[in-house]
Amino acid sequence: MNNLGEEIRKKRLEKGLTIDDLSKRTMLSPAVLKDIENGAFDRYEGDETYVKMYLKKISDALDMDREEVTKSYIALTEEIKQEELAEAAKEAEEEGDARAEKKSVKLEKPQFTKKASVYEDKSHIKIIRVVIALLIVALIAVLIFIAVVSTHKSIETKNYTKTSDNVTGDVKTKKDKEKEEAEKKKKASETTQETPKVAAVTFSKNANYNYNFALTDTSAETFTFKVEFVTRAWAQLQVNGKVDTDFEARVYQAGESATVTLKSADVTNMRFSNGASKGAKYYINDVQVPLTDEETNNANLTRVRFTKVASIDASQAVTNNQSPTTTQAANTSTKKSTTDNGNNN
């Protein structure tokens, strides 16, 4: 079943390539390449179209015949399906035999001999019931007594508060306390509004799908990069021009998300490839990248580039509620063709 995988491994070794070398040539993750060489095609059931695409990339990289490799894979998938059908039929046959055997077993009702001293004399049960009833009545009486005493004390306390004229010191009513609490909350709210929140990340836009980002905490050793997928898509992350193995390059389902933690000192730039980018959202340190509506609604393959910089001027910063400045718009127009060409690559 793994003859195809063994053939691919043999070709790779003949060319003197490692898994990582083949990964760089094909832009596929080492995990996917290992699964293919090990013949673990059953892991990709339902993703046959993507597997065929992977095999074509591998065939080109190893100078193998695309058509022959694809035919071998189709034959393997048919073999897997036939094995699954045979196994299901076997299980159904075994289950039918088990049911037939179960029906043939007849259980007889055991015969028990009653003892008059145990089953017929139930006077002790009556005594227990009477005792339980008395305990319940006593408990109810105690609870009623406690409630009456508590109510009486509460009435006496209220009468004392109303009639006493000799109280000294600062006495505050319930309304005074509520007023003080309201004033404290108001002051706290005003203080919070006066101190603006500083975003953990600042963004500026160079061109379509090309952004700079600066970490507010420059001393932070790490930062996170997160993607939320709205549609089913294949995705991959490159850091400083190399495939990042911590971010799994594979097919992600709609509703899935993926997060990777990166070392700040090791990152200069990132490129994220998304096979079906419509509606996808990107986050750095949980701050959403401010994509435009045009970028968000693009359903084609896109490559979003991020460059880490030390700082970003406030006049150049963009957020999800802002548009780029006039200067940025001019830069976008100038760099658009370059970016589009980069996306196609």
mmCIF file of C-alpha atoms in Angstrom:
data_model
loop_
_atom_site.group_PDB
_atom_site.id
_atom_site.type_symbol
_atom_site.label_atom_id
_atom_site.label_comp_id
_atom_site.label_asym_id
_atom_site.label_seq_id
_atom_site.Cartn_x
_atom_site.Cartn_y
_atom_site.Cartn_z
ATOM 1 C CA MET A 1 0.000 0.000 0.000
ATOM 2 C CA ASN A 2 2.999 2.282 0.547
ATOM 3 C CA ASN A 3 4.815 1.337 -2.704
ATOM 4 C CA LEU A 4 4.252 4.884 -3.998
ATOM 5 C CA GLY A 5 5.725 6.387 -0.837
ATOM 6 C CA GLU A 6 8.733 4.055 -1.043
ATOM 7 C CA GLU A 7 9.272 5.024 -4.679
ATOM 8 C CA ILE A 8 9.237 8.746 -3.752
ATOM 9 C CA ARG A 9 11.674 8.155 -0.872
ATOM 10 C CA LYS A 10 13.976 6.187 -3.212
ATOM 11 C CA LYS A 11 13.985 9.035 -5.786
ATOM 12 C CA ARG A 12 14.684 11.602 -3.066
ATOM 13 C CA LEU A 13 17.634 9.622 -1.720
ATOM 14 C CA GLU A 14 18.998 9.090 -5.255
ATOM 15 C CA LYS A 15 19.105 12.870 -5.666
ATOM 16 C CA GLY A 16 20.778 13.252 -2.281
ATOM 17 C CA LEU A 17 17.962 15.339 -0.811
ATOM 18 C CA THR A 18 16.774 15.437 2.778
ATOM 19 C CA ILE A 19 13.136 15.908 3.833
ATOM 20 C CA ASP A 20 13.906 19.575 4.599
ATOM 21 C CA ASP A 21 15.513 20.060 1.156
ATOM 22 C CA LEU A 22 12.432 18.630 -0.557
ATOM 23 C CA SER A 23 10.216 20.774 1.684
ATOM 24 C CA LYS A 24 11.964 23.943 0.456
ATOM 25 C CA ARG A 25 11.619 22.893 -3.197
ATOM 26 C CA THR A 26 7.945 21.943 -2.969
ATOM 27 C CA MET A 27 6.807 24.478 -0.317
ATOM 28 C CA LEU A 28 5.212 21.538 1.566
ATOM 29 C CA SER A 29 5.710 20.910 5.275
ATOM 30 C CA PRO A 30 8.070 18.096 6.360
ATOM 31 C CA ALA A 31 5.135 16.431 8.185
ATOM 32 C CA VAL A 32 3.135 16.105 4.937
ATOM 33 C CA LEU A 33 6.183 14.751 3.048
ATOM 34 C CA LYS A 34 6.825 12.147 5.767
ATOM 35 C CA ASP A 35 3.172 10.999 5.626
ATOM 36 C CA ILE A 36 3.395 10.574 1.846
ATOM 37 C CA GLU A 37 6.670 8.620 2.004
ATOM 38 C CA ASN A 38 5.244 6.400 4.763
ATOM 39 C CA GLY A 39 2.129 5.710 2.678
ATOM 40 C CA ALA A 40 -0.192 7.298 5.272
ATOM 41 C CA PHE A 41 -2.706 8.444 2.650
ATOM 42 C CA ASP A 42 -5.658 7.407 4.829
ATOM 43 C CA ARG A 43 -4.993 10.521 6.966
ATOM 44 C CA TYR A 44 -6.020 12.704 4.032
ATOM 45 C CA GLU A 45 -9.345 11.056 3.262
ATOM 46 C CA GLY A 46 -11.610 13.672 1.743
ATOM 47 C CA ASP A 47 -8.611 15.819 0.659
ATOM 48 C CA GLU A 48 -7.671 13.804 -2.435
ATOM 49 C CA THR A 49 -7.563 16.940 -4.613
ATOM 50 C CA TYR A 50 -4.908 18.523 -2.394
ATOM 51 C CA VAL A 51 -2.914 15.267 -2.223
ATOM 52 C CA LYS A 52 -2.832 15.142 -6.045
ATOM 53 C CA MET A 53 -1.507 18.709 -6.023
ATOM 54 C CA TYR A 54 1.186 17.713 -3.484
ATOM 55 C CA LEU A 55 2.202 14.707 -5.614
ATOM 56 C CA LYS A 56 2.534 16.895 -8.728
ATOM 57 C CA LYS A 57 4.885 19.245 -6.859
ATOM 58 C CA ILE A 58 6.931 16.277 -5.592
ATOM 59 C CA SER A 59 7.040 14.715 -9.085
ATOM 60 C CA ASP A 60 8.387 17.957 -10.597
ATOM 61 C CA ALA A 61 11.003 18.314 -7.839
ATOM 62 C CA LEU A 62 12.216 14.688 -8.243
ATOM 63 C CA ASP A 63 11.884 14.498 -12.073
ATOM 64 C CA MET A 64 9.176 11.819 -11.829
ATOM 65 C CA ASP A 65 6.312 11.239 -14.293
ATOM 66 C CA ARG A 66 3.318 13.268 -13.050
ATOM 67 C CA GLU A 67 0.735 11.030 -14.722
ATOM 68 C CA GLU A 68 2.238 7.767 -13.451
ATOM 69 C CA VAL A 69 2.462 9.092 -9.880
ATOM 70 C CA THR A 70 -1.156 10.296 -10.020
ATOM 71 C CA LYS A 71 -2.373 6.936 -11.399
ATOM 72 C CA SER A 72 -0.511 5.102 -8.611
ATOM 73 C CA TYR A 73 -2.176 7.334 -6.003
ATOM 74 C CA ILE A 74 -5.662 6.765 -7.504
ATOM 75 C CA ALA A 75 -5.047 3.000 -7.435
ATOM 76 C CA LEU A 76 -3.984 3.249 -3.777
ATOM 77 C CA THR A 77 -7.131 5.172 -2.799
ATOM 78 C CA GLU A 78 -9.289 2.526 -4.514
ATOM 79 C CA GLU A 79 -7.400 -0.169 -2.606
ATOM 80 C CA ILE A 80 -8.045 1.658 0.688
ATOM 81 C CA LYS A 81 -11.760 1.914 -0.090
ATOM 82 C CA GLN A 82 -11.973 -1.812 -0.967
ATOM 83 C CA GLU A 83 -10.224 -2.743 2.300
ATOM 84 C CA GLU A 84 -12.627 -0.544 4.286
ATOM 85 C CA LEU A 85 -15.648 -2.121 2.568
ATOM 86 C CA ALA A 86 -14.327 -5.642 3.242
ATOM 87 C CA GLU A 87 -13.686 -4.800 6.897
ATOM 88 C CA ALA A 88 -17.187 -3.302 7.284
ATOM 89 C CA ALA A 89 -18.771 -6.421 5.742
ATOM 90 C CA LYS A 90 -16.776 -8.639 8.101
ATOM 91 C CA GLU A 91 -17.875 -6.636 11.142
ATOM 92 C CA ALA A 92 -21.520 -6.788 10.012
ATOM 93 C CA GLU A 93 -21.274 -10.573 9.580
ATOM 94 C CA GLU A 94 -19.734 -10.989 13.062
ATOM 95 C CA GLU A 95 -22.418 -8.774 14.585
ATOM 96 C CA GLY A 96 -25.155 -10.862 12.931
ATOM 97 C CA ASP A 97 -23.645 -14.099 14.307
ATOM 98 C CA ALA A 98 -23.483 -12.569 17.794
ATOM 99 C CA ARG A 99 -27.163 -11.558 17.632
ATOM 100 C CA ALA A 100 -28.200 -15.035 16.506
ATOM 101 C CA GLU A 101 -26.263 -16.643 19.355
ATOM 102 C CA LYS A 102 -27.814 -14.206 21.852
ATOM 103 C CA LYS A 103 -31.354 -15.105 20.693
ATOM 104 C CA SER A 104 -30.658 -18.821 21.177
ATOM 105 C CA VAL A 105 -29.870 -18.363 24.883
ATOM 106 C CA LYS A 106 -32.980 -18.770 27.072
ATOM 107 C CA LEU A 107 -32.953 -17.433 30.616
ATOM 108 C CA GLU A 108 -35.083 -19.138 33.234
ATOM 109 C CA LYS A 109 -36.606 -17.247 36.140
ATOM 110 C CA PRO A 110 -34.957 -18.364 39.405
ATOM 111 C CA GLN A 111 -37.204 -19.818 42.088
ATOM 112 C CA PHE A 112 -36.955 -18.260 45.535
ATOM 113 C CA THR A 113 -38.443 -19.651 48.747
ATOM 114 C CA LYS A 114 -40.163 -17.097 50.948
ATOM 115 C CA LYS A 115 -39.500 -17.038 54.667
ATOM 116 C CA ALA A 116 -42.515 -15.969 56.678
ATOM 117 C CA SER A 117 -40.399 -14.393 59.414
ATOM 118 C CA VAL A 118 -38.785 -11.936 56.998
ATOM 119 C CA TYR A 119 -41.315 -11.214 54.247
ATOM 120 C CA GLU A 120 -44.640 -11.362 56.047
ATOM 121 C CA ASP A 121 -43.891 -9.584 59.337
ATOM 122 C CA LYS A 122 -43.555 -5.879 58.451
ATOM 123 C CA SER A 123 -44.229 -4.314 61.839
ATOM 124 C CA HIS A 124 -40.668 -2.962 62.134
ATOM 125 C CA ILE A 125 -41.149 -1.013 58.875
ATOM 126 C CA LYS A 126 -44.233 0.692 60.310
ATOM 127 C CA ILE A 127 -42.266 1.735 63.407
ATOM 128 C CA ILE A 128 -39.488 3.247 61.260
ATOM 129 C CA ARG A 129 -42.020 5.242 59.234
ATOM 130 C CA VAL A 130 -43.622 6.659 62.394
ATOM 131 C CA VAL A 131 -40.209 7.722 63.758
ATOM 132 C CA ILE A 132 -39.288 9.453 60.477
ATOM 133 C CA ALA A 133 -42.626 11.302 60.433
ATOM 134 C CA LEU A 134 -42.078 12.530 63.999
ATOM 135 C CA LEU A 135 -38.571 13.750 63.162
ATOM 136 C CA ILE A 136 -39.874 15.697 60.168
ATOM 137 C CA VAL A 137 -42.588 17.363 62.269
ATOM 138 C CA ALA A 138 -40.027 18.298 64.939
ATOM 139 C CA LEU A 139 -37.670 19.785 62.316
ATOM 140 C CA ILE A 140 -40.482 21.894 60.852
ATOM 141 C CA ALA A 141 -41.376 23.162 64.325
ATOM 142 C CA VAL A 142 -37.747 24.191 65.005
ATOM 143 C CA LEU A 143 -37.526 26.060 61.694
ATOM 144 C CA ILE A 144 -40.781 27.938 62.444
ATOM 145 C CA PHE A 145 -39.488 28.890 65.893
ATOM 146 C CA ILE A 146 -36.202 30.217 64.478
ATOM 147 C CA ALA A 147 -38.051 32.274 61.849
ATOM 148 C CA VAL A 148 -40.355 33.827 64.484
ATOM 149 C CA VAL A 149 -37.429 34.758 66.781
ATOM 150 C CA SER A 150 -35.453 36.314 63.901
ATOM 151 C CA THR A 151 -38.451 38.394 62.812
ATOM 152 C CA HIS A 152 -39.038 39.597 66.385
ATOM 153 C CA LYS A 153 -35.403 40.711 66.761
ATOM 154 C CA SER A 154 -35.507 42.530 63.414
ATOM 155 C CA ILE A 155 -38.629 44.468 64.486
ATOM 156 C CA GLU A 156 -37.013 45.435 67.800
ATOM 157 C CA THR A 157 -33.865 46.671 66.000
ATOM 158 C CA LYS A 158 -35.920 48.846 63.633
ATOM 159 C CA ASN A 159 -37.932 50.345 66.491
ATOM 160 C CA TYR A 160 -34.754 51.182 68.381
ATOM 161 C CA THR A 161 -33.256 52.903 65.298
ATOM 162 C CA LYS A 162 -36.360 55.060 64.807
ATOM 163 C CA THR A 163 -36.900 56.144 68.434
ATOM 164 C CA SER A 164 -33.329 56.626 69.645
ATOM 165 C CA ASP A 165 -32.314 60.315 69.942
ATOM 166 C CA ASN A 166 -28.955 59.807 71.686
ATOM 167 C CA VAL A 167 -26.859 58.435 68.769
ATOM 168 C CA THR A 168 -23.529 60.232 68.335
ATOM 169 C CA GLY A 169 -20.877 60.192 65.592
ATOM 170 C CA ASP A 170 -21.148 60.021 61.806
ATOM 171 C CA VAL A 171 -24.261 57.993 61.058
ATOM 172 C CA LYS A 172 -24.847 57.098 57.378
ATOM 173 C CA THR A 173 -28.077 55.862 55.938
ATOM 174 C CA LYS A 174 -28.365 53.297 53.180
ATOM 175 C CA LYS A 175 -29.034 56.048 50.624
ATOM 176 C CA ASP A 176 -25.863 57.902 51.696
ATOM 177 C CA LYS A 177 -23.785 54.764 51.181
ATOM 178 C CA GLU A 178 -25.321 54.129 47.746
ATOM 179 C CA LYS A 179 -24.588 57.748 46.769
ATOM 180 C CA GLU A 180 -20.945 57.393 47.844
ATOM 181 C CA GLU A 181 -20.557 54.170 45.854
ATOM 182 C CA ALA A 182 -22.029 55.835 42.761
ATOM 183 C CA GLU A 183 -19.594 58.767 43.068
ATOM 184 C CA LYS A 184 -16.624 56.391 43.438
ATOM 185 C CA LYS A 185 -17.648 54.479 40.311
ATOM 186 C CA LYS A 186 -18.079 57.753 38.398
ATOM 187 C CA LYS A 187 -14.578 58.949 39.388
ATOM 188 C CA ALA A 188 -13.059 55.581 38.466
ATOM 189 C CA SER A 189 -14.802 55.699 35.064
ATOM 190 C CA GLU A 190 -13.526 59.246 34.413
ATOM 191 C CA THR A 191 -9.982 58.192 35.340
ATOM 192 C CA THR A 192 -10.176 55.229 32.948
ATOM 193 C CA GLN A 193 -11.435 57.457 30.117
ATOM 194 C CA GLU A 194 -8.654 59.992 30.710
ATOM 195 C CA THR A 195 -5.998 57.268 30.402
ATOM 196 C CA PRO A 196 -6.176 55.994 26.790
ATOM 197 C CA LYS A 197 -5.424 52.360 26.095
ATOM 198 C CA VAL A 198 -2.196 51.735 24.188
ATOM 199 C CA ALA A 199 -2.470 48.993 21.586
ATOM 200 C CA ALA A 200 -0.030 46.088 21.952
ATOM 201 C CA VAL A 201 0.863 46.417 18.237
ATOM 202 C CA THR A 202 0.876 49.326 15.783
ATOM 203 C CA PHE A 203 0.408 48.808 12.016
ATOM 204 C CA SER A 204 1.188 50.865 8.917
ATOM 205 C CA LYS A 205 0.402 49.920 5.332
ATOM 206 C CA ASN A 206 2.936 49.847 2.477
ATOM 207 C CA ALA A 207 0.664 48.393 -0.238
ATOM 208 C CA ASN A 208 -2.062 45.776 -0.692
ATOM 209 C CA TYR A 209 -1.285 42.785 1.544
ATOM 210 C CA ASN A 210 1.950 44.467 2.684
ATOM 211 C CA TYR A 211 2.113 45.841 6.245
ATOM 212 C CA ASN A 212 4.670 47.051 8.772
ATOM 213 C CA PHE A 213 4.129 46.277 12.460
ATOM 214 C CA ALA A 214 5.823 47.551 15.629
ATOM 215 C CA LEU A 215 5.516 45.954 19.072
ATOM 216 C CA THR A 216 4.606 48.446 21.800
ATOM 217 C CA ASP A 217 6.687 46.516 24.332
ATOM 218 C CA THR A 218 10.098 46.577 22.643
ATOM 219 C CA SER A 219 11.580 44.454 25.432
ATOM 220 C CA ALA A 220 9.162 41.553 24.806
ATOM 221 C CA GLU A 221 11.061 38.385 23.908
ATOM 222 C CA THR A 222 8.165 36.811 21.992
ATOM 223 C CA PHE A 223 4.956 37.693 20.163
ATOM 224 C CA THR A 224 2.061 35.672 18.745
ATOM 225 C CA PHE A 225 0.730 35.377 15.187
ATOM 226 C CA LYS A 226 -2.826 34.030 14.798
ATOM 227 C CA VAL A 227 -5.067 33.248 11.790
ATOM 228 C CA GLU A 228 -8.835 32.580 11.809
ATOM 229 C CA PHE A 229 -10.146 30.728 8.737
ATOM 230 C CA VAL A 230 -13.653 31.393 7.385
ATOM 231 C CA THR A 231 -13.378 29.051 4.404
ATOM 232 C CA ARG A 232 -11.545 25.767 3.829
ATOM 233 C CA ALA A 233 -8.012 26.592 2.686
ATOM 234 C CA TRP A 234 -4.401 25.433 2.543
ATOM 235 C CA ALA A 235 -2.010 27.723 4.448
ATOM 236 C CA GLN A 236 1.712 28.159 5.131
ATOM 237 C CA LEU A 237 3.905 30.627 7.072
ATOM 238 C CA GLN A 238 7.422 31.714 6.089
ATOM 239 C CA VAL A 239 9.683 33.653 8.474
ATOM 240 C CA ASN A 240 12.707 35.478 7.048
ATOM 241 C CA GLY A 241 12.229 33.601 3.754
ATOM 242 C CA LYS A 242 12.122 30.102 5.311
ATOM 243 C CA VAL A 243 9.143 27.838 6.013
ATOM 244 C CA ASP A 244 8.258 28.014 9.707
ATOM 245 C CA THR A 245 7.882 24.403 10.895
ATOM 246 C CA ASP A 246 6.095 25.436 14.125
ATOM 247 C CA PHE A 247 3.133 26.599 11.996
ATOM 248 C CA GLU A 248 1.697 23.462 10.401
ATOM 249 C CA ALA A 249 1.365 23.851 6.641
ATOM 250 C CA ARG A 250 -1.810 21.949 5.779
ATOM 251 C CA VAL A 251 -5.484 22.259 4.809
ATOM 252 C CA TYR A 252 -7.524 24.102 7.475
ATOM 253 C CA GLN A 253 -11.297 23.765 7.762
ATOM 254 C CA ALA A 254 -13.752 26.666 8.026
ATOM 255 C CA GLY A 255 -13.982 27.842 11.634
ATOM 256 C CA GLU A 256 -10.482 26.620 12.543
ATOM 257 C CA SER A 257 -7.764 28.906 13.889
ATOM 258 C CA ALA A 258 -3.990 28.522 14.210
ATOM 259 C CA THR A 259 -1.572 30.355 16.525
ATOM 260 C CA VAL A 260 2.231 30.335 16.624
ATOM 261 C CA THR A 261 4.604 32.031 19.096
ATOM 262 C CA LEU A 262 7.707 33.631 17.558
ATOM 263 C CA LYS A 263 10.895 35.077 19.069
ATOM 264 C CA SER A 264 10.980 38.842 18.516
ATOM 265 C CA ALA A 265 14.737 38.978 17.992
ATOM 266 C CA ASP A 266 14.640 36.265 15.281
ATOM 267 C CA VAL A 267 11.912 37.837 13.116
ATOM 268 C CA THR A 268 12.570 40.449 10.428
ATOM 269 C CA ASN A 269 9.702 39.700 8.069
ATOM 270 C CA MET A 270 6.917 37.156 7.551
ATOM 271 C CA ARG A 271 4.946 35.947 4.530
ATOM 272 C CA PHE A 272 1.660 34.095 5.004
ATOM 273 C CA SER A 273 0.257 32.119 2.055
ATOM 274 C CA ASN A 274 -3.501 31.481 2.100
ATOM 275 C CA GLY A 275 -5.110 29.315 -0.582
ATOM 276 C CA ALA A 276 -8.605 30.777 -0.087
ATOM 277 C CA SER A 277 -8.280 34.007 1.874
ATOM 278 C CA LYS A 278 -11.857 35.348 1.763
ATOM 279 C CA GLY A 279 -12.933 36.483 5.237
ATOM 280 C CA ALA A 280 -9.678 35.348 6.906
ATOM 281 C CA LYS A 281 -8.547 37.425 9.908
ATOM 282 C CA TYR A 282 -4.940 37.883 11.047
ATOM 283 C CA TYR A 283 -3.790 38.886 14.532
ATOM 284 C CA ILE A 284 -0.433 39.877 16.054
ATOM 285 C CA ASN A 285 -0.488 39.798 19.865
ATOM 286 C CA ASP A 286 -4.309 39.501 19.610
ATOM 287 C CA VAL A 287 -4.532 42.820 17.695
ATOM 288 C CA GLN A 288 -6.307 42.357 14.344
ATOM 289 C CA VAL A 289 -4.427 43.380 11.206
ATOM 290 C CA PRO A 290 -6.454 46.238 9.619
ATOM 291 C CA LEU A 291 -7.136 44.709 6.185
ATOM 292 C CA THR A 292 -9.310 46.701 3.796
ATOM 293 C CA ASP A 293 -12.689 45.353 2.613
ATOM 294 C CA GLU A 294 -11.161 44.672 -0.794
ATOM 295 C CA GLU A 295 -8.381 42.573 0.759
ATOM 296 C CA THR A 296 -10.780 40.739 3.087
ATOM 297 C CA ASN A 297 -13.240 39.822 0.313
ATOM 298 C CA ASN A 298 -10.592 38.454 -2.058
ATOM 299 C CA ALA A 299 -11.292 34.714 -2.448
ATOM 300 C CA ASN A 300 -8.111 33.895 -4.412
ATOM 301 C CA LEU A 301 -4.679 32.732 -3.278
ATOM 302 C CA THR A 302 -2.978 35.588 -1.408
ATOM 303 C CA ARG A 303 0.373 36.142 0.249
ATOM 304 C CA VAL A 304 0.267 38.676 3.069
ATOM 305 C CA ARG A 305 3.620 40.226 3.998
ATOM 306 C CA PHE A 306 4.542 41.636 7.405
ATOM 307 C CA THR A 307 7.743 43.564 8.181
ATOM 308 C CA LYS A 308 8.731 44.127 11.827
ATOM 309 C CA VAL A 309 9.994 47.647 12.501
ATOM 310 C CA ALA A 310 11.167 49.399 15.663
ATOM 311 C CA SER A 311 8.429 52.044 15.685
ATOM 312 C CA ILE A 312 5.679 53.605 13.542
ATOM 313 C CA ASP A 313 4.849 57.305 13.406
ATOM 314 C CA ALA A 314 1.337 58.111 14.624
ATOM 315 C CA SER A 315 0.500 59.829 11.331
ATOM 316 C CA GLN A 316 1.248 56.600 9.429
ATOM 317 C CA ALA A 317 -0.518 54.192 11.796
ATOM 318 C CA VAL A 318 -3.714 52.447 10.659
ATOM 319 C CA THR A 319 -6.310 50.515 12.622
ATOM 320 C CA ASN A 320 -9.500 48.612 11.826
ATOM 321 C CA ASN A 321 -11.433 51.894 12.163
ATOM 322 C CA GLN A 322 -9.036 54.041 10.065
ATOM 323 C CA SER A 323 -7.962 54.373 6.465
ATOM 324 C CA PRO A 324 -4.363 55.057 5.403
ATOM 325 C CA THR A 325 -3.345 58.722 5.087
ATOM 326 C CA THR A 326 -3.022 60.496 1.736
ATOM 327 C CA THR A 327 0.683 59.710 1.679
ATOM 328 C CA GLN A 328 -0.016 56.057 2.268
ATOM 329 C CA ALA A 329 -2.635 56.040 -0.507
ATOM 330 C CA ALA A 330 -0.014 57.380 -2.910
ATOM 331 C CA ASN A 331 2.449 54.710 -1.787
ATOM 332 C CA THR A 332 -0.259 52.073 -2.263
ATOM 333 C CA SER A 333 -0.833 53.199 -5.854
ATOM 334 C CA THR A 334 2.925 53.183 -6.587
ATOM 335 C CA LYS A 335 3.565 49.750 -5.091
ATOM 336 C CA LYS A 336 0.379 47.986 -6.221
ATOM 337 C CA SER A 337 1.841 46.355 -9.322
ATOM 338 C CA THR A 338 4.870 45.102 -7.379
ATOM 339 C CA THR A 339 2.663 43.582 -4.684
ATOM 340 C CA ASP A 340 0.296 41.946 -7.162
ATOM 341 C CA ASN A 341 3.255 40.352 -8.913
ATOM 342 C CA GLY A 342 4.533 39.147 -5.571
ATOM 343 C CA ASN A 343 1.133 37.608 -4.778
ATOM 344 C CA ASN A 344 1.193 35.696 -8.028
ATOM 345 C CA ASN A 345 4.609 34.333 -7.151
#
